[in-house]
mmCIF file of C-alpha atoms in Angstrom:
data_model
loop_
_atom_site.group_PDB
_atom_site.id
_atom_site.type_symbol
_atom_site.label_atom_id
_atom_site.label_comp_id
_atom_site.label_asym_id
_atom_site.label_seq_id
_atom_site.Cartn_x
_atom_site.Cartn_y
_atom_site.Cartn_z
ATOM 1 C CA MET O 1 30.038 -27.042 -107.944
ATOM 2 C CA SER O 2 28.544 -25.747 -111.165
ATOM 3 C CA HIS O 3 30.834 -23.650 -113.254
ATOM 4 C CA LEU O 4 29.889 -20.070 -113.983
ATOM 5 C CA ASP O 5 31.466 -18.277 -116.927
ATOM 6 C CA PHE O 6 33.867 -15.554 -116.000
ATOM 7 C CA ASN O 7 32.335 -12.679 -118.000
ATOM 8 C CA GLU O 8 31.589 -8.989 -117.535
ATOM 9 C CA GLU O 9 28.423 -9.634 -115.565
ATOM 10 C CA TYR O 10 30.237 -12.019 -113.199
ATOM 11 C CA VAL O 11 32.998 -9.504 -112.554
ATOM 12 C CA ARG O 12 30.493 -6.643 -112.134
ATOM 13 C CA LYS O 13 28.472 -8.614 -109.562
ATOM 14 C CA LEU O 14 31.690 -9.571 -107.796
ATOM 15 C CA ALA O 15 32.667 -5.885 -107.620
ATOM 16 C CA GLU O 16 29.232 -4.993 -106.278
ATOM 17 C CA GLY O 17 29.545 -7.547 -103.483
ATOM 18 C CA ASP O 18 26.895 -9.976 -104.751
ATOM 19 C CA ARG O 19 26.897 -12.695 -102.087
ATOM 20 C CA GLU O 20 26.196 -15.597 -104.436
ATOM 21 C CA VAL O 21 28.887 -14.633 -106.913
ATOM 22 C CA GLN O 22 31.354 -13.872 -104.162
ATOM 23 C CA HIS O 23 30.654 -17.278 -102.620
ATOM 24 C CA HIS O 24 31.232 -18.934 -106.000
ATOM 25 C CA PHE O 25 34.418 -16.945 -106.479
ATOM 26 C CA THR O 26 35.953 -18.055 -103.162
ATOM 27 C CA THR O 27 34.640 -21.606 -103.404
ATOM 28 C CA TYR O 28 36.028 -22.038 -106.907
ATOM 29 C CA PHE O 29 39.432 -20.480 -106.347
ATOM 30 C CA THR O 30 40.184 -21.577 -102.770
ATOM 31 C CA PRO O 31 41.058 -25.210 -103.656
ATOM 32 C CA ILE O 32 43.248 -24.369 -106.625
ATOM 33 C CA LEU O 33 44.991 -21.572 -104.741
ATOM 34 C CA ARG O 34 45.724 -24.018 -101.933
ATOM 35 C CA ILE O 35 46.975 -26.632 -104.387
ATOM 36 C CA LYS O 36 49.276 -24.090 -105.998
ATOM 37 C CA LEU O 37 50.533 -22.735 -102.676
ATOM 38 C CA ARG O 38 51.023 -26.168 -101.131
ATOM 39 C CA SER O 39 53.271 -27.094 -104.015
ATOM 40 C CA LYS O 40 55.568 -24.258 -103.004
ATOM 41 C CA LEU O 41 55.096 -23.579 -99.286
ATOM 42 C CA ARG O 42 55.060 -25.747 -96.179
ATOM 43 C CA SER O 43 53.412 -23.449 -93.617
ATOM 44 C CA PRO O 44 49.598 -23.884 -93.531
ATOM 45 C CA GLN O 45 49.260 -20.516 -91.802
ATOM 46 C CA LEU O 46 51.269 -18.741 -94.478
ATOM 47 C CA ILE O 47 49.224 -20.478 -97.178
ATOM 48 C CA GLU O 48 45.971 -19.261 -95.608
ATOM 49 C CA ASP O 49 47.379 -15.760 -95.171
ATOM 50 C CA ILE O 50 48.403 -15.610 -98.816
ATOM 51 C CA ARG O 51 45.053 -17.006 -99.966
ATOM 52 C CA GLN O 52 43.113 -14.372 -98.031
ATOM 53 C CA GLU O 53 45.447 -11.584 -99.118
ATOM 54 C CA THR O 54 45.023 -12.703 -102.731
ATOM 55 C CA PHE O 55 41.223 -12.559 -102.484
ATOM 56 C CA MET O 56 41.367 -9.165 -100.813
ATOM 57 C CA ARG O 57 43.658 -7.669 -103.447
ATOM 58 C CA VAL O 58 41.649 -9.090 -106.336
ATOM 59 C CA LEU O 59 38.367 -7.756 -104.910
ATOM 60 C CA GLN O 60 39.890 -4.362 -104.166
ATOM 61 C CA ALA O 61 41.354 -4.136 -107.663
ATOM 62 C CA ILE O 62 38.037 -5.081 -109.248
ATOM 63 C CA ARG O 63 36.154 -2.468 -107.184
ATOM 64 C CA LYS O 64 38.774 0.208 -107.670
ATOM 65 C CA HIS O 65 39.076 -0.178 -111.418
ATOM 66 C CA ASN O 66 35.458 -1.166 -111.933
ATOM 67 C CA GLY O 67 36.320 -4.624 -113.182
ATOM 68 C CA VAL O 68 39.250 -6.163 -115.002
ATOM 69 C CA GLN O 69 40.261 -5.543 -118.605
ATOM 70 C CA SER O 70 39.604 -9.139 -119.683
ATOM 71 C CA PRO O 71 36.900 -10.773 -117.501
ATOM 72 C CA GLU O 72 37.460 -14.154 -119.186
ATOM 73 C CA ARG O 73 41.043 -13.981 -117.908
ATOM 74 C CA LEU O 74 39.948 -13.549 -114.282
ATOM 75 C CA GLY O 75 41.550 -16.894 -113.358
ATOM 76 C CA ALA O 76 44.897 -15.861 -114.820
ATOM 77 C CA TYR O 77 44.624 -12.570 -112.929
ATOM 78 C CA VAL O 78 43.981 -14.407 -109.614
ATOM 79 C CA ASN O 79 46.986 -16.640 -110.330
ATOM 80 C CA SER O 80 49.148 -13.605 -111.058
ATOM 81 C CA VAL O 81 48.082 -11.783 -107.871
ATOM 82 C CA CYS O 82 48.635 -14.956 -105.847
ATOM 83 C CA HIS O 83 52.127 -15.290 -107.301
ATOM 84 C CA ASN O 84 52.981 -11.694 -106.357
ATOM 85 C CA VAL O 85 51.603 -12.044 -102.830
ATOM 86 C CA MET O 86 53.486 -15.286 -102.385
ATOM 87 C CA MET O 87 56.769 -13.703 -103.461
ATOM 88 C CA GLU O 88 56.176 -10.805 -101.072
ATOM 89 C CA GLY O 89 55.308 -13.253 -98.301
ATOM 90 C CA ILE O 90 58.432 -15.270 -98.889
ATOM 91 C CA ARG O 91 60.559 -12.120 -98.935
ATOM 92 C CA SER O 92 59.095 -10.515 -95.851
ATOM 93 C CA ASN O 93 58.145 -13.740 -94.040
ATOM 94 C CA GLN O 94 55.771 -11.652 -92.040
ATOM 95 C CA ARG O 95 52.063 -11.730 -91.420
ATOM 96 C CA HIS O 96 49.905 -10.003 -93.946
ATOM 97 C CA ARG O 97 47.652 -7.114 -93.142
ATOM 98 C CA GLN O 98 44.089 -7.782 -92.085
ATOM 99 C CA MET O 99 40.931 -7.090 -94.045
ATOM 100 C CA PRO O 100 39.668 -3.490 -93.761
ATOM 101 C CA GLU O 101 36.753 -3.071 -91.373
ATOM 102 C CA ASP O 102 34.382 -1.856 -94.113
ATOM 103 C CA ASP O 103 35.087 -4.888 -96.299
ATOM 104 C CA PRO O 104 31.967 -7.052 -96.770
ATOM 105 C CA GLY O 105 34.033 -10.119 -95.992
ATOM 106 C CA ILE O 106 34.516 -13.430 -97.739
ATOM 107 C CA VAL O 107 32.457 -16.518 -97.112
ATOM 108 C CA ASP O 108 34.654 -19.401 -96.004
ATOM 109 C CA GLU O 109 33.355 -22.652 -97.425
ATOM 110 C CA ALA O 110 35.207 -24.588 -94.729
ATOM 111 C CA ALA O 111 32.574 -23.513 -92.240
ATOM 112 C CA ASP O 112 29.885 -25.383 -94.194
ATOM 113 C CA PRO O 113 28.742 -28.298 -91.967
ATOM 114 C CA THR O 114 27.302 -30.149 -94.967
ATOM 115 C CA LYS O 115 30.759 -30.297 -96.526
ATOM 116 C CA THR O 116 32.170 -31.824 -93.355
ATOM 117 C CA ILE O 117 29.550 -34.571 -93.403
ATOM 118 C CA ILE O 118 30.192 -35.257 -97.081
ATOM 119 C CA ASP O 119 33.937 -35.436 -96.403
ATOM 120 C CA GLN O 120 33.369 -37.951 -93.609
ATOM 121 C CA GLU O 121 31.137 -40.128 -95.759
ATOM 122 C CA ARG O 122 33.632 -40.044 -98.620
ATOM 123 C CA ARG O 123 36.464 -40.998 -96.294
ATOM 124 C CA LYS O 124 34.520 -43.987 -95.011
ATOM 125 C CA MET O 125 34.308 -45.213 -98.585
ATOM 126 C CA VAL O 126 37.997 -44.475 -99.069
ATOM 127 C CA ALA O 127 38.843 -46.547 -95.971
ATOM 128 C CA SER O 128 36.692 -49.404 -97.245
ATOM 129 C CA ALA O 129 38.297 -49.257 -100.676
ATOM 130 C CA LEU O 130 41.800 -49.068 -99.191
ATOM 131 C CA ALA O 131 41.154 -52.213 -97.162
ATOM 132 C CA GLU O 132 40.518 -54.144 -100.389
ATOM 133 C CA LEU O 133 43.716 -53.076 -102.116
ATOM 134 C CA THR O 134 46.689 -55.419 -102.310
ATOM 135 C CA PRO O 135 49.384 -54.844 -99.666
ATOM 136 C CA LYS O 136 51.722 -53.607 -102.406
ATOM 137 C CA ASP O 137 49.287 -50.987 -103.701
ATOM 138 C CA ARG O 138 48.428 -49.934 -100.177
ATOM 139 C CA THR O 139 52.084 -49.596 -99.299
ATOM 140 C CA LEU O 140 52.658 -47.563 -102.436
ATOM 141 C CA LEU O 141 49.852 -45.154 -101.561
ATOM 142 C CA MET O 142 51.055 -44.953 -97.988
ATOM 143 C CA GLN O 143 54.550 -44.016 -99.092
ATOM 144 C CA LEU O 144 53.309 -41.431 -101.507
ATOM 145 C CA TYR O 145 50.509 -39.739 -99.596
ATOM 146 C CA PHE O 146 50.971 -40.521 -95.914
ATOM 147 C CA GLU O 147 54.722 -40.546 -95.515
ATOM 148 C CA ASP O 148 55.318 -37.849 -98.126
ATOM 149 C CA ARG O 149 58.423 -39.672 -99.177
ATOM 150 C CA ASP O 150 60.695 -38.353 -101.832
ATOM 151 C CA LYS O 151 59.790 -39.825 -105.227
ATOM 152 C CA ASP O 152 63.427 -40.651 -106.002
ATOM 153 C CA GLU O 153 63.651 -42.525 -102.722
ATOM 154 C CA ILE O 154 60.531 -44.535 -103.525
ATOM 155 C CA CYS O 155 62.010 -45.335 -106.942
ATOM 156 C CA ARG O 156 65.245 -46.535 -105.372
ATOM 157 C CA ASP O 157 63.359 -48.721 -102.870
ATOM 158 C CA MET O 158 61.153 -50.282 -105.523
ATOM 159 C CA ASP O 159 63.909 -50.426 -108.098
ATOM 160 C CA VAL O 160 61.933 -48.543 -110.745
ATOM 161 C CA ASN O 161 62.396 -45.278 -112.619
ATOM 162 C CA THR O 162 60.127 -42.245 -112.179
ATOM 163 C CA ASP O 163 58.116 -43.014 -115.325
ATOM 164 C CA TYR O 164 57.397 -46.480 -114.084
ATOM 165 C CA LEU O 165 56.462 -45.070 -110.679
ATOM 166 C CA ARG O 166 53.948 -42.806 -112.379
ATOM 167 C CA VAL O 167 52.477 -45.865 -114.130
ATOM 168 C CA LEU O 168 52.300 -47.724 -110.829
ATOM 169 C CA ILE O 169 50.578 -44.790 -109.162
ATOM 170 C CA HIS O 170 48.218 -44.455 -112.110
ATOM 171 C CA ARG O 171 47.279 -48.147 -111.794
ATOM 172 C CA ALA O 172 46.885 -47.911 -108.036
ATOM 173 C CA LYS O 173 44.660 -44.878 -108.410
ATOM 174 C CA GLY O 174 42.680 -46.655 -111.127
ATOM 175 C CA ARG O 175 42.061 -49.661 -108.902
ATOM 176 C CA PHE O 176 41.229 -47.350 -106.058
ATOM 177 C CA LYS O 177 38.763 -45.305 -108.067
ATOM 178 C CA SER O 178 37.005 -48.416 -109.411
ATOM 179 C CA LYS O 179 36.644 -49.786 -105.900
ATOM 180 C CA LEU O 180 35.480 -46.410 -104.710
ATOM 181 C CA ASN O 181 32.864 -46.261 -107.473
ATOM 182 C CA ARG O 182 31.703 -49.807 -106.729
ATOM 183 C CA SER O 183 31.506 -49.004 -103.034
ATOM 184 C CA SER O 184 29.522 -45.880 -103.836
ATOM 185 C CA GLU O 185 27.126 -47.808 -106.131
ATOM 186 C CA GLU O 186 26.558 -50.527 -103.519
ATOM 187 C CA LYS O 187 25.727 -47.844 -101.019
ATOM 188 C CA HIS O 188 23.064 -46.241 -103.154
ATOM 189 C CA MET P 1 50.080 -24.666 -122.438
ATOM 190 C CA ASP P 2 46.598 -25.581 -123.670
ATOM 191 C CA HIS P 3 44.227 -28.319 -122.500
ATOM 192 C CA GLU P 4 45.493 -30.870 -125.015
ATOM 193 C CA ASP P 5 49.076 -30.345 -123.891
ATOM 194 C CA ALA P 6 48.032 -30.693 -120.261
ATOM 195 C CA THR P 7 46.122 -33.928 -120.936
ATOM 196 C CA ARG P 8 48.870 -35.441 -123.071
ATOM 197 C CA MET P 9 51.586 -34.843 -120.517
ATOM 198 C CA GLN P 10 49.421 -35.934 -117.541
ATOM 199 C CA ALA P 11 50.060 -32.501 -116.107
ATOM 200 C CA CYS P 12 47.676 -32.878 -113.133
ATOM 201 C CA THR P 13 49.331 -35.994 -111.762
ATOM 202 C CA ARG P 14 52.818 -34.756 -112.485
ATOM 203 C CA TYR P 15 52.080 -31.334 -110.974
ATOM 204 C CA LEU P 16 50.805 -32.886 -107.738
ATOM 205 C CA MET P 17 53.786 -35.251 -107.685
ATOM 206 C CA GLY P 18 56.118 -32.299 -108.151
ATOM 207 C CA SER P 19 57.512 -33.867 -111.304
ATOM 208 C CA LEU P 20 57.109 -30.868 -113.598
ATOM 209 C CA SER P 21 59.996 -28.511 -114.214
ATOM 210 C CA GLY P 22 59.680 -24.942 -112.911
ATOM 211 C CA ALA P 23 58.701 -23.591 -116.323
ATOM 212 C CA GLU P 24 56.236 -26.444 -116.943
ATOM 213 C CA ALA P 25 54.654 -25.957 -113.502
ATOM 214 C CA ALA P 26 54.286 -22.207 -114.071
ATOM 215 C CA ALA P 27 52.711 -22.816 -117.495
ATOM 216 C CA PHE P 28 50.316 -25.386 -116.084
ATOM 217 C CA GLU P 29 49.342 -23.041 -113.209
ATOM 218 C CA GLU P 30 48.497 -20.350 -115.695
ATOM 219 C CA HIS P 31 46.436 -22.903 -117.591
ATOM 220 C CA PHE P 32 44.463 -24.536 -114.767
ATOM 221 C CA PHE P 33 43.483 -21.157 -113.307
ATOM 222 C CA THR P 34 41.623 -20.525 -116.563
ATOM 223 C CA CYS P 35 40.596 -24.095 -117.504
ATOM 224 C CA PRO P 36 37.608 -25.399 -115.506
ATOM 225 C CA ASP P 37 38.219 -29.001 -116.643
ATOM 226 C CA CYS P 38 41.830 -29.088 -115.487
ATOM 227 C CA ALA P 39 40.895 -27.237 -112.296
ATOM 228 C CA GLU P 40 38.266 -29.898 -111.545
ATOM 229 C CA GLU P 41 40.629 -32.759 -112.319
ATOM 230 C CA LEU P 42 43.295 -31.187 -110.162
ATOM 231 C CA LYS P 43 40.846 -30.748 -107.283
ATOM 232 C CA ALA P 44 39.653 -34.349 -107.629
ATOM 233 C CA GLU P 45 43.197 -35.712 -107.570
ATOM 234 C CA SER P 46 44.048 -33.476 -104.654
ATOM 235 C CA ILE P 47 40.984 -34.628 -102.683
ATOM 236 C CA PHE P 48 41.911 -38.233 -103.516
ATOM 237 C CA GLY P 49 45.346 -37.659 -101.986
ATOM 238 C CA GLU P 50 43.933 -35.868 -98.936
ATOM 239 C CA ASP P 51 41.410 -38.628 -98.288
ATOM 240 C CA VAL P 52 44.006 -41.377 -98.553
ATOM 241 C CA ARG P 53 46.310 -39.393 -96.268
ATOM 242 C CA ALA P 54 43.490 -38.824 -93.752
ATOM 243 C CA VAL P 55 42.476 -42.490 -93.734
ATOM 244 C CA PHE P 56 46.058 -43.684 -93.227
ATOM 245 C CA HIS P 57 46.455 -41.111 -90.487
ATOM 246 C CA GLU P 58 43.288 -42.278 -88.696
ATOM 247 C CA GLN P 59 44.372 -45.907 -88.991
ATOM 248 C CA ALA P 60 47.807 -45.085 -87.606
ATOM 249 C CA GLN P 61 46.247 -43.169 -84.702
ATOM 250 C CA ARG P 62 44.063 -46.148 -83.817
ATOM 251 C CA LEU P 63 47.004 -48.555 -83.868
ATOM 252 C CA LEU P 64 49.419 -46.468 -81.839
ATOM 253 C CA PRO P 65 49.169 -46.272 -78.030
ATOM 254 C CA ALA P 66 48.018 -42.989 -76.493
ATOM 255 C CA GLY P 67 50.702 -40.410 -75.846
ATOM 256 C CA PRO P 68 52.889 -38.033 -77.772
ATOM 257 C CA ALA P 69 53.607 -39.292 -81.233
ATOM 258 C CA VAL P 70 57.216 -39.992 -82.105
ATOM 259 C CA LEU P 71 57.999 -39.832 -85.742
ATOM 260 C CA PRO P 72 60.869 -41.863 -87.133
ATOM 261 C CA GLN P 73 63.927 -39.812 -87.997
ATOM 262 C CA THR P 74 64.288 -41.541 -91.331
ATOM 263 C CA ALA P 75 61.625 -43.059 -93.533
ATOM 264 C CA PRO P 76 61.457 -46.837 -93.046
ATOM 265 C CA GLY P 77 62.335 -49.147 -95.904
ATOM 266 C CA TRP P 78 60.029 -51.442 -97.835
ATOM 267 C CA LEU P 79 60.669 -54.492 -95.661
ATOM 268 C CA GLU P 80 60.416 -52.384 -92.521
ATOM 269 C CA ARG P 81 56.995 -51.143 -93.606
ATOM 270 C CA MET P 82 55.785 -54.699 -94.270
ATOM 271 C CA ARG P 83 57.081 -55.725 -90.860
ATOM 272 C CA MET P 84 55.218 -52.773 -89.314
ATOM 273 C CA ALA P 85 51.995 -53.923 -90.961
ATOM 274 C CA PHE P 86 52.228 -57.225 -89.058
ATOM 275 C CA ALA P 87 54.013 -55.929 -85.991
ATOM 276 C CA LEU P 88 51.392 -53.384 -84.995
ATOM 277 C CA PRO P 89 48.605 -55.919 -84.304
ATOM 278 C CA ILE P 90 51.096 -58.119 -82.404
ATOM 279 C CA ALA P 91 52.253 -55.079 -80.458
ATOM 280 C CA SER P 92 48.637 -54.236 -79.659
ATOM 281 C CA ALA P 93 47.995 -57.780 -78.402
ATOM 282 C CA PHE P 94 51.168 -57.688 -76.357
ATOM 283 C CA ALA P 95 50.189 -54.294 -74.913
ATOM 284 C CA MET P 96 46.768 -55.717 -74.016
ATOM 285 C CA ALA P 97 48.361 -58.728 -72.283
ATOM 286 C CA LEU P 98 50.753 -56.432 -70.450
ATOM 287 C CA ALA P 99 47.853 -54.251 -69.361
ATOM 288 C CA LEU P 100 45.992 -57.323 -68.017
ATOM 289 C CA VAL P 101 49.061 -58.505 -66.094
ATOM 290 C CA SER P 102 49.526 -54.974 -64.694
ATOM 291 C CA LEU P 103 45.871 -54.902 -63.702
ATOM 292 C CA GLY P 104 46.299 -58.254 -61.932
ATOM 293 C CA ILE P 105 49.324 -56.952 -60.044
ATOM 294 C CA VAL P 106 47.450 -53.816 -59.004
ATOM 295 C CA ILE P 107 44.470 -55.890 -57.789
ATOM 296 C CA TYR P 108 46.781 -58.270 -55.899
ATOM 297 C CA GLN P 109 48.641 -55.354 -54.309
ATOM 298 C CA ASN P 110 45.459 -53.556 -53.265
ATOM 299 C CA ALA P 111 43.516 -56.619 -52.129
ATOM 300 C CA ILE P 112 46.184 -58.742 -50.477
ATOM 301 C CA PHE P 113 49.695 -57.379 -50.286
ATOM 302 C CA ILE P 114 49.096 -53.816 -49.030
ATOM 303 C CA PRO P 115 46.440 -54.819 -46.419
ATOM 304 C CA GLY P 116 48.873 -57.495 -45.205
ATOM 305 C CA LEU P 117 51.641 -54.928 -44.860
ATOM 306 C CA ARG P 118 49.303 -52.532 -43.068
ATOM 307 C CA SER P 119 48.315 -55.267 -40.636
ATOM 308 C CA GLU P 120 51.949 -56.141 -40.033
ATOM 309 C CA VAL P 121 52.933 -52.492 -39.459
ATOM 310 C CA ALA P 122 50.005 -52.052 -37.033
ATOM 311 C CA GLU P 123 51.082 -55.191 -35.175
ATOM 312 C CA LEU P 124 54.685 -54.047 -34.934
ATOM 313 C CA SER P 125 53.677 -50.537 -33.845
ATOM 314 C CA ALA P 126 51.711 -51.863 -30.876
ATOM 315 C CA PRO P 127 53.537 -52.130 -27.493
ATOM 316 C CA GLN P 128 54.599 -55.733 -26.833
ATOM 317 C CA SER P 129 56.880 -57.789 -24.692
ATOM 318 C CA LEU P 130 59.996 -59.275 -26.273
ATOM 319 C CA PRO P 131 61.180 -62.826 -25.483
ATOM 320 C CA TRP P 132 64.794 -62.821 -24.321
ATOM 321 C CA VAL P 133 66.852 -65.938 -25.032
ATOM 322 C CA PRO P 134 70.175 -66.331 -23.289
ATOM 323 C CA LEU P 135 72.927 -67.958 -25.345
ATOM 324 C CA LYS P 136 75.368 -70.059 -23.424
ATOM 325 C CA ILE P 137 78.516 -71.799 -24.494
ATOM 326 C CA ALA P 138 77.483 -74.993 -22.706
ATOM 327 C CA ARG P 139 73.786 -75.709 -22.820
ATOM 328 C CA GLY P 140 71.683 -78.366 -21.273
ATOM 329 C CA ASP P 141 69.438 -80.700 -23.226
ATOM 330 C CA ARG P 142 66.284 -78.655 -22.958
ATOM 331 C CA PRO P 143 65.539 -76.576 -26.023
ATOM 332 C CA VAL P 144 64.545 -72.939 -25.798
ATOM 333 C CA THR P 145 60.961 -72.317 -26.824
ATOM 334 C CA ILE P 146 59.686 -69.113 -28.391
ATOM 335 C CA LEU P 147 56.114 -68.241 -29.313
ATOM 336 C CA LYS P 148 55.491 -68.292 -33.021
ATOM 337 C CA ALA P 149 53.012 -65.443 -32.652
ATOM 338 C CA ARG P 150 55.724 -63.079 -31.510
ATOM 339 C CA PRO P 151 57.370 -61.484 -34.516
ATOM 340 C CA PHE P 152 60.786 -61.009 -32.886
ATOM 341 C CA TRP P 153 62.926 -62.500 -30.230
ATOM 342 C CA MET P 154 66.149 -61.277 -28.645
ATOM 343 C CA ALA P 155 69.262 -63.414 -28.222
ATOM 344 C CA TYR P 156 71.701 -62.139 -25.622
ATOM 345 C CA PHE P 157 75.077 -63.410 -24.499
ATOM 346 C CA TYR P 158 78.190 -62.399 -22.614
ATOM 347 C CA LEU P 159 81.332 -62.532 -24.726
ATOM 348 C CA PRO P 160 84.661 -63.726 -23.400
ATOM 349 C CA ASP P 161 87.251 -61.017 -22.662
ATOM 350 C CA LYS P 162 89.436 -62.067 -25.584
ATOM 351 C CA VAL P 163 86.861 -60.769 -28.077
ATOM 352 C CA LYS P 164 87.803 -57.302 -29.281
ATOM 353 C CA PHE P 165 85.267 -55.049 -30.883
ATOM 354 C CA PRO P 166 84.012 -54.545 -33.437
ATOM 355 C CA ALA P 167 83.277 -58.233 -33.831
ATOM 356 C CA SER P 168 80.856 -60.238 -35.933
ATOM 357 C CA CYS P 169 78.424 -63.054 -35.319
ATOM 358 C CA ASN P 170 77.714 -65.624 -38.042
ATOM 359 C CA ILE P 171 74.546 -67.607 -37.493
ATOM 360 C CA GLU P 172 74.567 -71.057 -39.076
ATOM 361 C CA SER P 173 72.103 -73.892 -39.278
ATOM 362 C CA SER P 174 72.981 -77.308 -37.913
ATOM 363 C CA ARG P 175 74.069 -78.304 -41.409
ATOM 364 C CA GLY P 176 76.589 -75.483 -41.505
ATOM 365 C CA THR P 177 74.573 -73.252 -43.852
ATOM 366 C CA LYS P 178 75.379 -69.627 -43.222
ATOM 367 C CA LEU P 179 72.119 -67.832 -42.459
ATOM 368 C CA LYS P 180 73.030 -64.329 -41.258
ATOM 369 C CA THR P 181 75.967 -62.185 -40.299
ATOM 370 C CA VAL P 182 75.516 -59.516 -37.651
ATOM 371 C CA ALA P 183 78.055 -56.816 -36.751
ATOM 372 C CA LEU P 184 78.583 -56.511 -33.020
ATOM 373 C CA GLY P 185 79.547 -53.324 -31.291
ATOM 374 C CA ALA P 186 80.864 -53.062 -27.781
ATOM 375 C CA PRO P 187 78.000 -53.313 -25.255
ATOM 376 C CA ALA P 188 77.611 -50.941 -22.312
ATOM 377 C CA LEU P 189 79.785 -51.798 -19.358
ATOM 378 C CA GLY P 190 78.453 -54.864 -17.560
ATOM 379 C CA GLN P 191 75.727 -55.463 -20.115
ATOM 380 C CA PRO P 192 75.445 -58.466 -22.531
ATOM 381 C CA SER P 193 75.633 -58.262 -26.305
ATOM 382 C CA SER P 194 72.273 -58.742 -27.969
ATOM 383 C CA ILE P 195 70.842 -59.513 -31.402
ATOM 384 C CA LEU P 196 67.240 -58.903 -32.429
ATOM 385 C CA LEU P 197 65.987 -61.696 -34.677
ATOM 386 C CA ARG P 198 62.828 -62.307 -36.650
ATOM 387 C CA SER P 199 60.876 -65.352 -35.471
ATOM 388 C CA SER P 200 59.830 -66.380 -38.969
ATOM 389 C CA ASP P 201 63.516 -66.654 -39.983
ATOM 390 C CA PHE P 202 64.171 -69.275 -37.323
ATOM 391 C CA PRO P 203 62.002 -72.365 -37.506
ATOM 392 C CA ALA P 204 62.547 -75.058 -34.919
ATOM 393 C CA GLY P 205 66.082 -76.441 -35.086
ATOM 394 C CA THR P 206 69.607 -76.120 -33.881
ATOM 395 C CA TYR P 207 71.612 -72.976 -34.614
ATOM 396 C CA LYS P 208 75.221 -72.020 -34.092
ATOM 397 C CA PHE P 209 76.312 -68.488 -33.289
ATOM 398 C CA ASN P 210 80.007 -68.170 -34.156
ATOM 399 C CA ILE P 211 81.789 -65.059 -32.901
ATOM 400 C CA ARG P 212 84.775 -63.731 -34.825
ATOM 401 C CA GLY P 213 87.058 -60.786 -34.165
ATOM 402 C CA SER P 214 87.377 -57.898 -36.564
ATOM 403 C CA ASN P 215 90.795 -58.792 -37.993
ATOM 404 C CA SER P 216 90.702 -62.564 -37.948
ATOM 405 C CA ASP P 217 88.691 -65.495 -39.229
ATOM 406 C CA GLU P 218 89.378 -67.353 -36.009
ATOM 407 C CA ILE P 219 86.220 -68.359 -34.135
ATOM 408 C CA LEU P 220 86.529 -66.911 -30.655
ATOM 409 C CA ALA P 221 83.306 -68.308 -29.209
ATOM 410 C CA THR P 222 80.463 -70.576 -30.314
ATOM 411 C CA TYR P 223 76.983 -70.624 -28.862
ATOM 412 C CA VAL P 224 74.598 -73.465 -29.713
ATOM 413 C CA LEU P 225 70.862 -72.988 -29.437
ATOM 414 C CA ASP P 226 68.146 -75.629 -29.746
ATOM 415 C CA LEU P 227 65.069 -73.699 -30.685
ATOM 416 C CA SER P 228 61.488 -74.811 -30.773
ATOM 417 C CA GLN P 229 58.452 -72.732 -31.639
ATOM 418 C CA GLU P 230 55.146 -72.966 -29.940
ATOM 419 C CA VAL P 231 51.892 -71.961 -31.548
ATOM 420 C CA LYS P 232 49.571 -70.357 -29.047
#
């Protein structure tokens, strides 16, 4: 996704409901909001609720106040709103209110069928690259990503400290990425 | 935190690993929401993790038999995981062999065993005459002949007065091998005692029917039967 500068024009178009800018806004912030929320919450439903509530509040604030004071700080503002919504969500542990009926709505990039196809293709390459890894590297990745094991536990099992684990993961990822790149080049 | 700080401390990897302190994580969040480069790197690393997770998940689904998944209560150890890597294909092969054996049993049951049982039940349900064989304490030389085609035959005998009921009848082969024990109740007044026997259990030969009382091992009467079977 190409990066657009967060400036006055961007924020103004967002406030006016420009479809292209709104699509960019949700597509850009959805992944990093999910990453942030996943690092703190376990419930996928709560994460999605908080993400949508964050978008709604940001858009409402922009429309109500005709923009934000510092457009270049839009990202920090989204992060701040997300943090507040998350704290409210944790406190109340209830569902968040729905979007108003007159709201133009937010385009969900997950509904894009092209993205699904791209994901599938990428995962085929991932599977191929994983098959070429050494059993040790594969086991390491399995522990870390599939089993979601505690890092301290992995360190105890492998008799290494956390810094060394990070090096091991870095190497495993490096090997993985090189195989992934080679696989991708062979394909094209 | 600026971009240089984030790069130097490998903030993306450490953030996704959960290795940053609370303050460091908060500072990095504030940074990557405003830094397109860090946001992209974070997304790439996150997608990397999701893809690996998805591939492992798909592979695990293919290896496990259908049915509700049961997750281990505790994470397996290193050796256990290595064992699993080899055990799963062996388990799959074993499951396949088991499925083939089960299929063979089902085919045998449906093609041979169940039709045979049905035929036998139909034969037994049909009205038929029953051969009656009298047992006597002193027999002549001529053996008693029963038809092999008849599934059952009836042995009947009059017990001496000294036998008190309930009594039992032990049937032995000529070599003294105990074949069957039958409990005997008191017959109707003036009627003999009788035992229904399966023809296939009694090939041609000599059999002893020893009668014992309920409270004693003493043999109160012995009947000897020379049996032959005739195929017709």
